[in-house]
Every structure is written in structure tokens, then in C-alpha cells.
């Protein structure tokens, strides 16, 4: 495990889990986050494990001073998670999306090059860079053409191309992890901004979950602790690769609803609130994860039904206000 790892976006949903995992592995971890959606509470478990509060840097990845700040902290590896992470928000405000996800990422790569870091590990998006899987394909491999259907997917695909370019131009090593739909608990106890968390929190609070579209859209759901393990592995392995991180299992949102309802004891067909499918969302997503096995020695440990059962138990254990919110 690399001794000094700087995690941009480390105070976010996924970031909290990655920082915790690295601290547990004995790394010296720094966090750089603007706290626009991240929280101090997401870092609390890592602080208990030794994350130093003066290694938590408040800053924006678009800041021109970023290279100086990164060089001053002197990381060996940079894990770049800071982003505008929402497909819907990217459709509403594509300029902001590109400023953070393209220009911000370019600034991080420039900073990493100047600070002579050994490697950058990037959070790309397997759920959006390939666009909707055509009927003839069971799963997207890393060779599947990028056909993003949202500004967010395009900005992640563009960032991936900048990674390759920086490797060629400056010798900056990288691994890009194209994540499926990440689910599991937020370390700060809040509701994750995804469909799994939405269903779990609504059903446990006795509310109707919101179903966007007809529910036949499919996703590759992967547990946040499995994703955090992939980031840890990529600090030392898989140089120069783009790797899908999912489960290889295609699950419709309706099937997910049944799984969550079963785990929450809410019957097989709970009543839902129907809303229109938001623009920019892919119809079919499923990721071939063979390459992550080869290059990282990684495979997911939690099946969706088990991860959901665990999440339901975790949310039940929260104070009532959080579960009902
Ligand atoms: N959650 C998923 O299902 C999923 C899927 C694919 C890819 N990803 C990617 O994983 C990464 C983490 O996503 P997440 O779900 O944890 O989202 P998140 O919003 O919880 O985390 C993003 C973090 O980045 C910080 N941030 C945002 N803009 C910033 C800026 N300009 N400067 C510095 N910090 C900034 C936020 O405060 C937050 O802590 C993102 O790059 C996202 O695109 C997530």
C-alpha cells in the first residue's frame, strides 16, 4: 500500500469509504474537498482510525493554486474522486459539469504531474460513458465504444482521454475505474443520492418510493465497500488501464424495488410514486468486469440481495429522524 495518498472528494459518499479503507491499510491519507456535497461526518470513522484533521484540506479542484497545494502535501498517489456527480444536474447545467469534471480534472492531472506523483487513480463512470448497451451486447467491455448520452458521461469520457494524453505527454501513470451504480451506506448516515438508497429510506419510513420511468431500465449495482477495495488495489496495480468496476449482473429498477421491498418487509409490489424518466439516463447498463480481475485481482464480494439486506439493517439502526428523512 502506498504510504501517502491524497484523495480529492474524500469527504463525499464514496470518498469516505475509500479514505477509511486506506487508513485501515495503514496509509497516510490526505483529503482535498470543497465540501460542496461532502461532509466532515463522512470522515469521522477514518479520523477514529488515525486520519489527521490537518491532512483534511479545504479547496476547490478548479483553483489555480491547486498545484502548489498538492506539491506541498507531496502525495505518492492521487485518487481523484471530486466531481459534479449527477447526470440530471449535468443536463441542467452542462457548463458547471464541464468546469468541474473536465477542467477540474485537468487541473488535478497538471498538479499531479508537477508534484511528480507516482500515479493517479480516477473515478470514471461505467454507467454513463458507454451510453445504453445495444440489445446484441450482454455487457460493455473496456473496448466498447464511448457513446455518452449526458454531459456528465461526456465529461467523464473526456477526462479518461486526458488521462491517456498525460501518460503520453508527461509519463503520468494512471488507472481509471469505470464504476457501475454504487450503493451502500453513507458513513454520515445520510441518504445516498441513488435509487437504492431512495428505495430503502422510503420503504422503511412507510413512504411511497419514487419510480422514474417504467422501471425497466437496467443498472449494474455494486456495493460501495467493493468499490473502495478496487481503489485500494489500483494504487499499486493496473497501471495504464481503464477497468470496469461492477458485478456483471444486469438488474432492472423494478427488480431492485422487489429486492428492497422483500428485505424491508414491504410486500412484493409496494405502491410507488411514478415520475417521468429524467433526460440523459441510459436504458441498459451492464459491465464486463473480467479485466479488473486480471489487472487488479479484484472481484465483487457482495451480491445485490446481500448488500441490500445489509443496507436495510444499517438504516434500521439509524436514529428515526435519519431513516424518515
Ligand atoms: N456514486 C456512484 O454511483 C458513482 C458512479 C460512477 C462514478 N462516480 C464518481 O465517483 C466519484 C465520487 O462520487 P460520489 O457518489 O461519492 O459523489 P459525492 O458528491 O458524494 O462526492 C464528491 C465529492 O467531491 C467534492 N467536490 C465536488 N466538487 C468539488 C470541487 N470543485 N473541488 C473539490 N471538491 C469537490 C464534494 O464536496 C464531495 O465530497 C465522482 O467522481 C463520481 O462522478 C460515482
mmCIF file of C-alpha atoms and ligand atoms in Angstrom:
data_model
loop_
_atom_site.group_PDB
_atom_site.id
_atom_site.type_symbol
_atom_site.label_atom_id
_atom_site.label_comp_id
_atom_site.label_asym_id
_atom_site.label_seq_id
_atom_site.Cartn_x
_atom_site.Cartn_y
_atom_site.Cartn_z
ATOM 1 C CA UNK A 1 0.000 0.000 0.000
ATOM 2 C CA UNK A 2 1.308 3.441 -0.985
ATOM 3 C CA UNK A 3 2.376 5.406 2.088
ATOM 4 C CA UNK A 4 0.954 8.843 1.087
ATOM 5 C CA UNK A 5 -2.345 9.040 -0.786
ATOM 6 C CA UNK A 6 -4.251 12.272 -1.470
ATOM 7 C CA UNK A 7 -7.977 11.715 -2.107
ATOM 8 C CA UNK A 8 -9.814 14.539 -3.876
ATOM 9 C CA UNK A 9 -13.501 14.429 -2.972
ATOM 10 C CA UNK A 10 -12.536 12.332 0.050
ATOM 11 C CA UNK A 11 -15.343 13.789 2.188
ATOM 12 C CA UNK A 12 -18.023 12.527 -0.235
ATOM 13 C CA UNK A 13 -20.142 9.388 -0.241
ATOM 14 C CA UNK A 14 -17.619 7.106 -1.965
ATOM 15 C CA UNK A 15 -14.669 9.169 -0.711
ATOM 16 C CA UNK A 16 -15.491 8.468 2.942
ATOM 17 C CA UNK A 17 -15.309 4.715 2.271
ATOM 18 C CA UNK A 18 -12.087 4.964 0.233
ATOM 19 C CA UNK A 19 -10.375 7.117 2.895
ATOM 20 C CA UNK A 20 -11.498 4.721 5.646
ATOM 21 C CA UNK A 21 -10.171 1.703 3.736
ATOM 22 C CA UNK A 22 -6.792 3.372 3.066
ATOM 23 C CA UNK A 23 -6.444 4.432 6.709
ATOM 24 C CA UNK A 24 -7.271 0.867 7.783
ATOM 25 C CA UNK A 25 -4.476 -0.347 5.457
ATOM 26 C CA UNK A 26 -2.009 1.942 7.245
ATOM 27 C CA UNK A 27 -1.608 4.632 4.558
ATOM 28 C CA UNK A 28 -1.044 8.291 5.389
ATOM 29 C CA UNK A 29 -4.135 9.828 3.782
ATOM 30 C CA UNK A 30 -4.843 13.413 2.800
ATOM 31 C CA UNK A 31 -8.243 14.730 1.733
ATOM 32 C CA UNK A 32 -8.846 17.662 -0.591
ATOM 33 C CA UNK A 33 -12.501 18.631 -0.768
ATOM 34 C CA UNK A 34 -14.597 21.756 -1.260
ATOM 35 C CA UNK A 35 -17.343 20.256 0.955
ATOM 36 C CA UNK A 36 -19.973 21.289 -1.589
ATOM 37 C CA UNK A 37 -21.667 17.904 -1.028
ATOM 38 C CA UNK A 38 -19.065 16.215 1.199
ATOM 39 C CA UNK A 39 -19.335 16.243 4.991
ATOM 40 C CA UNK A 40 -16.974 16.074 7.973
ATOM 41 C CA UNK A 41 -19.142 13.258 9.330
ATOM 42 C CA UNK A 42 -18.171 11.073 6.331
ATOM 43 C CA UNK A 43 -14.566 11.325 7.583
ATOM 44 C CA UNK A 44 -15.331 10.615 11.249
ATOM 45 C CA UNK A 45 -14.722 6.809 11.065
ATOM 46 C CA UNK A 46 -11.360 7.453 9.333
ATOM 47 C CA UNK A 47 -10.430 10.062 11.979
ATOM 48 C CA UNK A 48 -11.055 7.350 14.603
ATOM 49 C CA UNK A 49 -8.533 5.221 12.660
ATOM 50 C CA UNK A 50 -5.871 7.916 12.579
ATOM 51 C CA UNK A 51 -6.763 10.331 9.735
ATOM 52 C CA UNK A 52 -5.246 13.637 10.908
ATOM 53 C CA UNK A 53 -7.535 16.647 10.773
ATOM 54 C CA UNK A 54 -4.669 18.820 9.456
ATOM 55 C CA UNK A 55 -4.445 16.422 6.472
ATOM 56 C CA UNK A 56 -8.006 17.483 5.523
ATOM 57 C CA UNK A 57 -7.530 20.349 3.054
ATOM 58 C CA UNK A 58 -10.486 22.537 2.120
ATOM 59 C CA UNK A 59 -10.143 23.549 -1.514
ATOM 60 C CA UNK A 60 -11.605 23.508 -4.997
ATOM 61 C CA UNK A 61 -10.084 21.359 -7.753
ATOM 62 C CA UNK A 62 -10.612 24.288 -10.167
ATOM 63 C CA UNK A 63 -8.376 26.577 -8.111
ATOM 64 C CA UNK A 64 -5.243 27.744 -9.987
ATOM 65 C CA UNK A 65 -3.288 27.362 -6.726
ATOM 66 C CA UNK A 66 -4.071 23.638 -6.644
ATOM 67 C CA UNK A 67 -0.644 22.537 -7.988
ATOM 68 C CA UNK A 68 1.096 24.353 -5.116
ATOM 69 C CA UNK A 69 -1.190 22.813 -2.519
ATOM 70 C CA UNK A 70 -0.771 19.300 -3.934
ATOM 71 C CA UNK A 71 3.010 19.712 -4.163
ATOM 72 C CA UNK A 72 3.099 20.959 -0.566
ATOM 73 C CA UNK A 73 1.274 17.854 0.673
ATOM 74 C CA UNK A 74 3.593 15.712 -1.513
ATOM 75 C CA UNK A 75 1.459 12.646 -2.281
ATOM 76 C CA UNK A 76 2.797 9.480 -3.875
ATOM 77 C CA UNK A 77 -0.649 8.619 -5.294
ATOM 78 C CA UNK A 78 -3.644 10.862 -6.029
ATOM 79 C CA UNK A 79 -7.111 9.268 -6.042
ATOM 80 C CA UNK A 80 -9.332 11.706 -7.918
ATOM 81 C CA UNK A 81 -12.992 11.455 -6.869
ATOM 82 C CA UNK A 82 -14.008 15.126 -6.600
ATOM 83 C CA UNK A 83 -16.706 15.798 -9.180
ATOM 84 C CA UNK A 84 -20.084 17.091 -10.075
ATOM 85 C CA UNK A 85 -21.560 13.558 -9.791
ATOM 86 C CA UNK A 86 -25.129 13.931 -11.059
ATOM 87 C CA UNK A 87 -26.396 13.091 -14.566
ATOM 88 C CA UNK A 88 -29.537 15.215 -14.034
ATOM 89 C CA UNK A 89 -27.510 18.219 -12.806
ATOM 90 C CA UNK A 90 -25.216 17.894 -15.824
ATOM 91 C CA UNK A 91 -28.221 18.162 -18.164
ATOM 92 C CA UNK A 92 -29.474 21.245 -16.265
ATOM 93 C CA UNK A 93 -26.055 22.926 -16.118
ATOM 94 C CA UNK A 94 -23.578 21.388 -18.584
ATOM 95 C CA UNK A 95 -21.188 24.306 -18.178
ATOM 96 C CA UNK A 96 -20.740 23.712 -14.447
ATOM 97 C CA UNK A 97 -20.387 19.988 -15.134
ATOM 98 C CA UNK A 98 -17.575 20.604 -17.648
ATOM 99 C CA UNK A 99 -15.886 23.178 -15.383
ATOM 100 C CA UNK A 100 -15.640 20.687 -12.510
ATOM 101 C CA UNK A 101 -15.373 17.351 -14.315
ATOM 102 C CA UNK A 102 -13.220 18.346 -17.308
ATOM 103 C CA UNK A 103 -11.294 21.499 -16.309
ATOM 104 C CA UNK A 104 -11.115 20.495 -12.634
ATOM 105 C CA UNK A 105 -9.782 17.055 -13.605
ATOM 106 C CA UNK A 106 -7.261 18.645 -15.979
ATOM 107 C CA UNK A 107 -6.106 20.856 -13.094
ATOM 108 C CA UNK A 108 -5.704 17.757 -10.874
ATOM 109 C CA UNK A 109 -3.652 15.997 -13.593
ATOM 110 C CA UNK A 110 -1.479 19.100 -14.032
ATOM 111 C CA UNK A 111 -0.972 19.278 -10.263
ATOM 112 C CA UNK A 112 -0.127 15.552 -10.125
ATOM 113 C CA UNK A 113 2.410 15.921 -12.949
ATOM 114 C CA UNK A 114 4.100 18.943 -11.323
ATOM 115 C CA UNK A 115 4.218 17.209 -7.944
ATOM 116 C CA UNK A 116 5.778 14.139 -9.666
ATOM 117 C CA UNK A 117 3.230 11.779 -8.111
ATOM 118 C CA UNK A 118 3.742 8.121 -8.963
ATOM 119 C CA UNK A 119 0.154 7.570 -10.074
ATOM 120 C CA UNK A 120 -3.389 8.942 -10.406
ATOM 121 C CA UNK A 121 -6.432 6.716 -9.860
ATOM 122 C CA UNK A 122 -9.597 8.185 -11.363
ATOM 123 C CA UNK A 123 -13.329 7.581 -10.779
ATOM 124 C CA UNK A 124 -14.843 7.307 -14.241
ATOM 125 C CA UNK A 125 -18.361 6.131 -14.900
ATOM 126 C CA UNK A 126 -19.188 2.775 -16.493
ATOM 127 C CA UNK A 127 -22.853 3.671 -16.120
ATOM 128 C CA UNK A 128 -22.606 6.648 -18.487
ATOM 129 C CA UNK A 129 -19.514 6.661 -20.748
ATOM 130 C CA UNK A 130 -20.742 3.741 -22.903
ATOM 131 C CA UNK A 131 -24.325 5.030 -23.128
ATOM 132 C CA UNK A 132 -27.147 2.474 -23.409
ATOM 133 C CA UNK A 133 -25.994 -1.047 -24.141
ATOM 134 C CA UNK A 134 -27.326 -2.210 -27.547
ATOM 135 C CA UNK A 135 -29.555 -5.354 -27.481
ATOM 136 C CA UNK A 136 -26.835 -7.507 -29.142
ATOM 137 C CA UNK A 137 -24.392 -6.932 -26.235
ATOM 138 C CA UNK A 138 -24.763 -8.634 -22.844
ATOM 139 C CA UNK A 139 -22.151 -6.410 -21.191
ATOM 140 C CA UNK A 140 -19.926 -3.429 -22.016
ATOM 141 C CA UNK A 141 -16.215 -4.237 -22.026
ATOM 142 C CA UNK A 142 -13.500 -1.587 -21.836
ATOM 143 C CA UNK A 143 -13.267 -1.858 -25.661
ATOM 144 C CA UNK A 144 -16.934 -0.897 -26.157
ATOM 145 C CA UNK A 145 -17.172 2.484 -27.887
ATOM 146 C CA UNK A 146 -17.908 5.531 -25.722
ATOM 147 C CA UNK A 147 -21.352 6.877 -26.653
ATOM 148 C CA UNK A 148 -22.320 9.066 -23.690
ATOM 149 C CA UNK A 149 -25.916 10.299 -23.532
ATOM 150 C CA UNK A 150 -25.405 13.089 -20.970
ATOM 151 C CA UNK A 151 -22.951 15.945 -20.392
ATOM 152 C CA UNK A 152 -21.793 14.024 -17.297
ATOM 153 C CA UNK A 153 -20.980 10.914 -19.365
ATOM 154 C CA UNK A 154 -19.180 13.040 -21.931
ATOM 155 C CA UNK A 155 -17.146 14.871 -19.271
ATOM 156 C CA UNK A 156 -16.054 11.550 -17.699
ATOM 157 C CA UNK A 157 -15.174 10.123 -21.139
ATOM 158 C CA UNK A 158 -13.190 13.305 -21.878
ATOM 159 C CA UNK A 159 -11.353 13.070 -18.556
ATOM 160 C CA UNK A 160 -10.415 9.476 -19.480
ATOM 161 C CA UNK A 161 -8.839 10.760 -22.712
ATOM 162 C CA UNK A 162 -6.878 13.398 -20.783
ATOM 163 C CA UNK A 163 -5.508 10.604 -18.563
ATOM 164 C CA UNK A 164 -4.135 8.780 -21.614
ATOM 165 C CA UNK A 165 -2.774 12.043 -23.031
ATOM 166 C CA UNK A 166 -0.990 12.952 -19.779
ATOM 167 C CA UNK A 167 0.557 9.488 -19.699
ATOM 168 C CA UNK A 168 1.920 10.046 -23.230
ATOM 169 C CA UNK A 169 2.986 13.660 -22.772
ATOM 170 C CA UNK A 170 4.275 13.601 -19.199
ATOM 171 C CA UNK A 171 4.656 9.929 -18.251
ATOM 172 C CA UNK A 172 1.927 10.281 -15.604
ATOM 173 C CA UNK A 173 0.755 6.785 -14.683
ATOM 174 C CA UNK A 174 -2.938 6.153 -14.124
ATOM 175 C CA UNK A 175 -5.733 3.668 -13.610
ATOM 176 C CA UNK A 176 -9.283 4.721 -14.452
ATOM 177 C CA UNK A 177 -12.099 2.809 -12.762
ATOM 178 C CA UNK A 178 -15.390 2.923 -14.701
ATOM 179 C CA UNK A 179 -17.864 2.440 -11.867
ATOM 180 C CA UNK A 180 -21.320 0.929 -12.085
ATOM 181 C CA UNK A 181 -24.145 2.233 -9.890
ATOM 182 C CA UNK A 182 -22.551 2.432 -6.433
ATOM 183 C CA UNK A 183 -24.826 1.688 -3.458
ATOM 184 C CA UNK A 184 -24.448 1.101 0.272
ATOM 185 C CA UNK A 185 -24.479 3.285 3.370
ATOM 186 C CA UNK A 186 -23.197 6.841 3.600
ATOM 187 C CA UNK A 187 -20.787 6.988 6.518
ATOM 188 C CA UNK A 188 -22.503 10.177 7.744
ATOM 189 C CA UNK A 189 -25.825 8.303 7.977
ATOM 190 C CA UNK A 190 -27.457 10.390 5.229
ATOM 191 C CA UNK A 191 -29.434 9.093 2.293
ATOM 192 C CA UNK A 192 -27.191 8.228 -0.672
ATOM 193 C CA UNK A 193 -28.269 10.109 -3.799
ATOM 194 C CA UNK A 194 -29.067 6.958 -5.755
ATOM 195 C CA UNK A 195 -32.035 4.735 -6.488
ATOM 196 C CA UNK A 196 -31.089 2.027 -3.961
ATOM 197 C CA UNK A 197 -30.854 4.470 -1.049
ATOM 198 C CA UNK A 198 -34.034 6.171 -2.242
ATOM 199 C CA UNK A 199 -35.995 2.899 -2.169
ATOM 200 C CA UNK A 200 -34.569 1.755 1.180
ATOM 201 C CA UNK A 201 -35.153 5.046 3.013
ATOM 202 C CA UNK A 202 -38.673 5.491 1.566
ATOM 203 C CA UNK A 203 -39.898 1.949 2.293
ATOM 204 C CA UNK A 204 -38.511 1.917 5.840
ATOM 205 C CA UNK A 205 -40.193 5.262 6.528
ATOM 206 C CA UNK A 206 -43.526 3.982 5.136
ATOM 207 C CA UNK A 207 -43.396 6.357 2.147
ATOM 208 C CA UNK A 208 -44.016 5.522 -1.495
ATOM 209 C CA UNK A 209 -40.698 5.170 -3.293
ATOM 210 C CA UNK A 210 -40.299 7.284 -6.424
ATOM 211 C CA UNK A 211 -40.053 5.245 -9.649
ATOM 212 C CA UNK A 212 -38.610 7.133 -12.608
ATOM 213 C CA UNK A 213 -39.864 5.958 -15.992
ATOM 214 C CA UNK A 214 -41.216 2.428 -16.467
ATOM 215 C CA UNK A 215 -38.655 0.787 -14.167
ATOM 216 C CA UNK A 216 -37.403 -1.480 -16.969
ATOM 217 C CA UNK A 217 -34.173 0.487 -17.286
ATOM 218 C CA UNK A 218 -31.271 -1.633 -16.054
ATOM 219 C CA UNK A 219 -28.175 -0.906 -13.981
ATOM 220 C CA UNK A 220 -25.096 -2.722 -12.688
ATOM 221 C CA UNK A 221 -25.295 -2.186 -8.911
ATOM 222 C CA UNK A 222 -22.025 -2.545 -6.998
ATOM 223 C CA UNK A 223 -21.550 -2.197 -3.242
ATOM 224 C CA UNK A 224 -19.529 0.787 -2.018
ATOM 225 C CA UNK A 225 -17.176 -1.383 0.083
ATOM 226 C CA UNK A 226 -16.327 -3.466 -3.010
ATOM 227 C CA UNK A 227 -15.631 -0.227 -4.928
ATOM 228 C CA UNK A 228 -13.394 1.066 -2.117
ATOM 229 C CA UNK A 229 -11.352 -2.182 -2.330
ATOM 230 C CA UNK A 230 -10.888 -1.624 -6.078
ATOM 231 C CA UNK A 231 -9.463 1.877 -5.430
ATOM 232 C CA UNK A 232 -7.071 0.487 -2.826
ATOM 233 C CA UNK A 233 -5.854 -2.182 -5.275
ATOM 234 C CA UNK A 234 -5.440 0.346 -8.087
ATOM 235 C CA UNK A 235 -2.941 2.364 -6.012
ATOM 236 C CA UNK A 236 -0.395 -0.406 -6.674
ATOM 237 C CA UNK A 237 -1.701 -2.309 -9.709
ATOM 238 C CA UNK A 238 -3.303 -1.927 -13.137
ATOM 239 C CA UNK A 239 -1.133 0.921 -14.495
ATOM 240 C CA UNK A 240 -2.306 2.300 -17.861
ATOM 241 C CA UNK A 241 -5.694 0.568 -17.762
ATOM 242 C CA UNK A 242 -9.362 1.561 -17.897
ATOM 243 C CA UNK A 243 -11.256 -1.012 -15.828
ATOM 244 C CA UNK A 244 -14.963 -1.631 -15.339
ATOM 245 C CA UNK A 245 -15.973 -1.966 -11.684
ATOM 246 C CA UNK A 246 -19.394 -3.533 -11.308
ATOM 247 C CA UNK A 247 -20.794 -7.033 -10.872
ATOM 248 C CA UNK A 248 -21.542 -8.116 -14.443
ATOM 249 C CA UNK A 249 -25.179 -8.581 -13.369
ATOM 250 C CA UNK A 250 -27.859 -6.556 -15.160
ATOM 251 C CA UNK A 251 -30.738 -5.637 -12.836
ATOM 252 C CA UNK A 252 -33.847 -3.669 -13.744
ATOM 253 C CA UNK A 253 -35.014 -0.945 -11.385
ATOM 254 C CA UNK A 254 -38.307 -2.848 -10.927
ATOM 255 C CA UNK A 255 -36.390 -5.958 -9.864
ATOM 256 C CA UNK A 256 -34.329 -3.803 -7.473
ATOM 257 C CA UNK A 257 -37.580 -2.484 -5.982
ATOM 258 C CA UNK A 258 -38.744 -6.067 -5.336
ATOM 259 C CA UNK A 259 -35.428 -6.946 -3.699
ATOM 260 C CA UNK A 260 -35.551 -3.864 -1.435
ATOM 261 C CA UNK A 261 -39.242 -4.398 -0.633
ATOM 262 C CA UNK A 262 -38.517 -8.025 0.322
ATOM 263 C CA UNK A 263 -35.622 -7.022 2.596
ATOM 264 C CA UNK A 264 -37.665 -4.199 4.184
ATOM 265 C CA UNK A 265 -40.744 -6.426 4.713
ATOM 266 C CA UNK A 266 -42.849 -4.154 2.477
ATOM 267 C CA UNK A 267 -44.532 -6.857 0.347
ATOM 268 C CA UNK A 268 -43.690 -7.833 -3.225
ATOM 269 C CA UNK A 269 -45.316 -4.946 -5.114
ATOM 270 C CA UNK A 270 -45.244 -1.829 -2.909
ATOM 271 C CA UNK A 271 -47.160 1.196 -4.250
ATOM 272 C CA UNK A 272 -44.861 3.703 -5.930
ATOM 273 C CA UNK A 273 -44.972 7.322 -6.994
ATOM 274 C CA UNK A 274 -44.431 7.471 -10.763
ATOM 275 C CA UNK A 275 -42.310 10.239 -12.254
ATOM 276 C CA UNK A 276 -41.000 10.809 -15.768
ATOM 277 C CA UNK A 277 -37.595 9.358 -16.593
ATOM 278 C CA UNK A 278 -35.086 12.214 -16.377
ATOM 279 C CA UNK A 279 -33.262 13.097 -19.609
ATOM 280 C CA UNK A 280 -29.763 11.733 -20.128
ATOM 281 C CA UNK A 281 -30.305 8.413 -18.309
ATOM 282 C CA UNK A 282 -29.140 5.243 -20.101
ATOM 283 C CA UNK A 283 -31.667 2.495 -20.808
ATOM 284 C CA UNK A 284 -29.393 -0.527 -20.295
ATOM 285 C CA UNK A 285 -26.185 -0.758 -18.259
ATOM 286 C CA UNK A 286 -24.151 -3.868 -17.502
ATOM 287 C CA UNK A 287 -20.371 -4.072 -17.169
ATOM 288 C CA UNK A 288 -17.969 -6.859 -18.072
ATOM 289 C CA UNK A 289 -15.573 -6.999 -15.108
ATOM 290 C CA UNK A 290 -13.107 -9.610 -16.381
ATOM 291 C CA UNK A 291 -10.286 -7.068 -16.860
ATOM 292 C CA UNK A 292 -10.486 -5.811 -13.250
ATOM 293 C CA UNK A 293 -9.931 -9.418 -12.156
ATOM 294 C CA UNK A 294 -6.881 -9.719 -14.404
ATOM 295 C CA UNK A 295 -5.259 -6.346 -13.634
ATOM 296 C CA UNK A 296 -6.293 -5.695 -10.013
ATOM 297 C CA UNK A 297 -7.047 -9.206 -8.734
ATOM 298 C CA UNK A 298 -10.420 -7.690 -7.849
ATOM 299 C CA UNK A 299 -13.897 -9.125 -7.866
ATOM 300 C CA UNK A 300 -17.015 -8.004 -6.015
ATOM 301 C CA UNK A 301 -17.821 -9.836 -2.798
ATOM 302 C CA UNK A 302 -21.382 -8.703 -2.150
ATOM 303 C CA UNK A 303 -24.322 -9.830 -4.288
ATOM 304 C CA UNK A 304 -27.081 -7.233 -4.648
ATOM 305 C CA UNK A 305 -29.570 -9.094 -2.424
ATOM 306 C CA UNK A 306 -26.964 -9.396 0.362
ATOM 307 C CA UNK A 307 -25.814 -5.772 0.031
ATOM 308 C CA UNK A 308 -29.417 -4.551 0.147
ATOM 309 C CA UNK A 309 -30.202 -6.709 3.207
ATOM 310 C CA UNK A 310 -27.140 -5.239 4.918
ATOM 311 C CA UNK A 311 -28.153 -1.681 3.967
ATOM 312 C CA UNK A 312 -31.694 -2.191 5.266
ATOM 313 C CA UNK A 313 -30.279 -3.418 8.599
ATOM 314 C CA UNK A 314 -27.878 -0.447 8.743
ATOM 315 C CA UNK A 315 -30.610 2.121 8.014
ATOM 316 C CA UNK A 316 -32.886 0.466 10.593
ATOM 317 C CA UNK A 317 -30.110 1.038 13.119
ATOM 318 C CA UNK A 318 -30.049 4.790 12.435
ATOM 319 C CA UNK A 319 -31.907 7.338 14.546
ATOM 320 C CA UNK A 320 -35.563 7.544 13.367
ATOM 321 C CA UNK A 321 -35.069 11.099 12.073
ATOM 322 C CA UNK A 322 -32.392 9.989 9.632
ATOM 323 C CA UNK A 323 -34.397 6.984 8.376
ATOM 324 C CA UNK A 324 -37.530 9.030 7.924
ATOM 325 C CA UNK A 325 -35.809 11.959 6.177
HETATM 326 N N1 LIG B 1 -21.850 7.081 -6.754
HETATM 327 C C1 LIG B 1 -21.864 6.477 -7.950
HETATM 328 O O1 LIG B 1 -22.741 5.637 -8.256
HETATM 329 C C2 LIG B 1 -20.801 6.799 -8.962
HETATM 330 C C3 LIG B 1 -20.798 6.110 -10.180
HETATM 331 C C4 LIG B 1 -19.802 6.396 -11.108
HETATM 332 C C5 LIG B 1 -18.830 7.350 -10.824
HETATM 333 N N2 LIG B 1 -18.874 8.011 -9.643
HETATM 334 C C6 LIG B 1 -17.845 9.013 -9.389
HETATM 335 O O2 LIG B 1 -17.271 8.759 -8.112
HETATM 336 C C7 LIG B 1 -16.861 9.988 -7.529
HETATM 337 C C8 LIG B 1 -17.467 10.152 -6.146
HETATM 338 O O3 LIG B 1 -18.884 10.230 -6.289
HETATM 339 P P1 LIG B 1 -19.850 10.255 -5.034
HETATM 340 O O4 LIG B 1 -21.055 9.478 -5.404
HETATM 341 O O5 LIG B 1 -19.089 9.900 -3.806
HETATM 342 O O6 LIG B 1 -20.293 11.810 -5.025
HETATM 343 P P2 LIG B 1 -20.194 12.869 -3.826
HETATM 344 O O7 LIG B 1 -20.899 14.109 -4.298
HETATM 345 O O8 LIG B 1 -20.652 12.288 -2.545
HETATM 346 O O9 LIG B 1 -18.630 13.137 -3.740
HETATM 347 C C9 LIG B 1 -17.983 14.126 -4.496
HETATM 348 C C10 LIG B 1 -17.074 14.893 -3.558
HETATM 349 O O10 LIG B 1 -16.381 15.870 -4.330
HETATM 350 C C11 LIG B 1 -16.439 17.124 -3.652
HETATM 351 N N3 LIG B 1 -16.362 18.158 -4.689
HETATM 352 C C12 LIG B 1 -17.303 18.464 -5.615
HETATM 353 N N4 LIG B 1 -16.885 19.475 -6.395
HETATM 354 C C13 LIG B 1 -15.643 19.803 -5.948
HETATM 355 C C14 LIG B 1 -14.672 20.763 -6.357
HETATM 356 N N5 LIG B 1 -14.915 21.589 -7.385
HETATM 357 N N6 LIG B 1 -13.498 20.821 -5.694
HETATM 358 C C15 LIG B 1 -13.245 19.985 -4.652
HETATM 359 N N7 LIG B 1 -14.138 19.071 -4.221
HETATM 360 C C16 LIG B 1 -15.304 18.972 -4.866
HETATM 361 C C17 LIG B 1 -17.748 17.104 -2.906
HETATM 362 O O11 LIG B 1 -17.775 18.000 -1.816
HETATM 363 C C18 LIG B 1 -17.830 15.648 -2.462
HETATM 364 O O12 LIG B 1 -17.203 15.446 -1.230
HETATM 365 C C19 LIG B 1 -17.270 11.090 -8.525
HETATM 366 O O13 LIG B 1 -16.172 11.353 -9.368
HETATM 367 C C20 LIG B 1 -18.378 10.430 -9.320
HETATM 368 O O14 LIG B 1 -18.530 11.020 -10.581
HETATM 369 C C21 LIG B 1 -19.827 7.761 -8.694
#
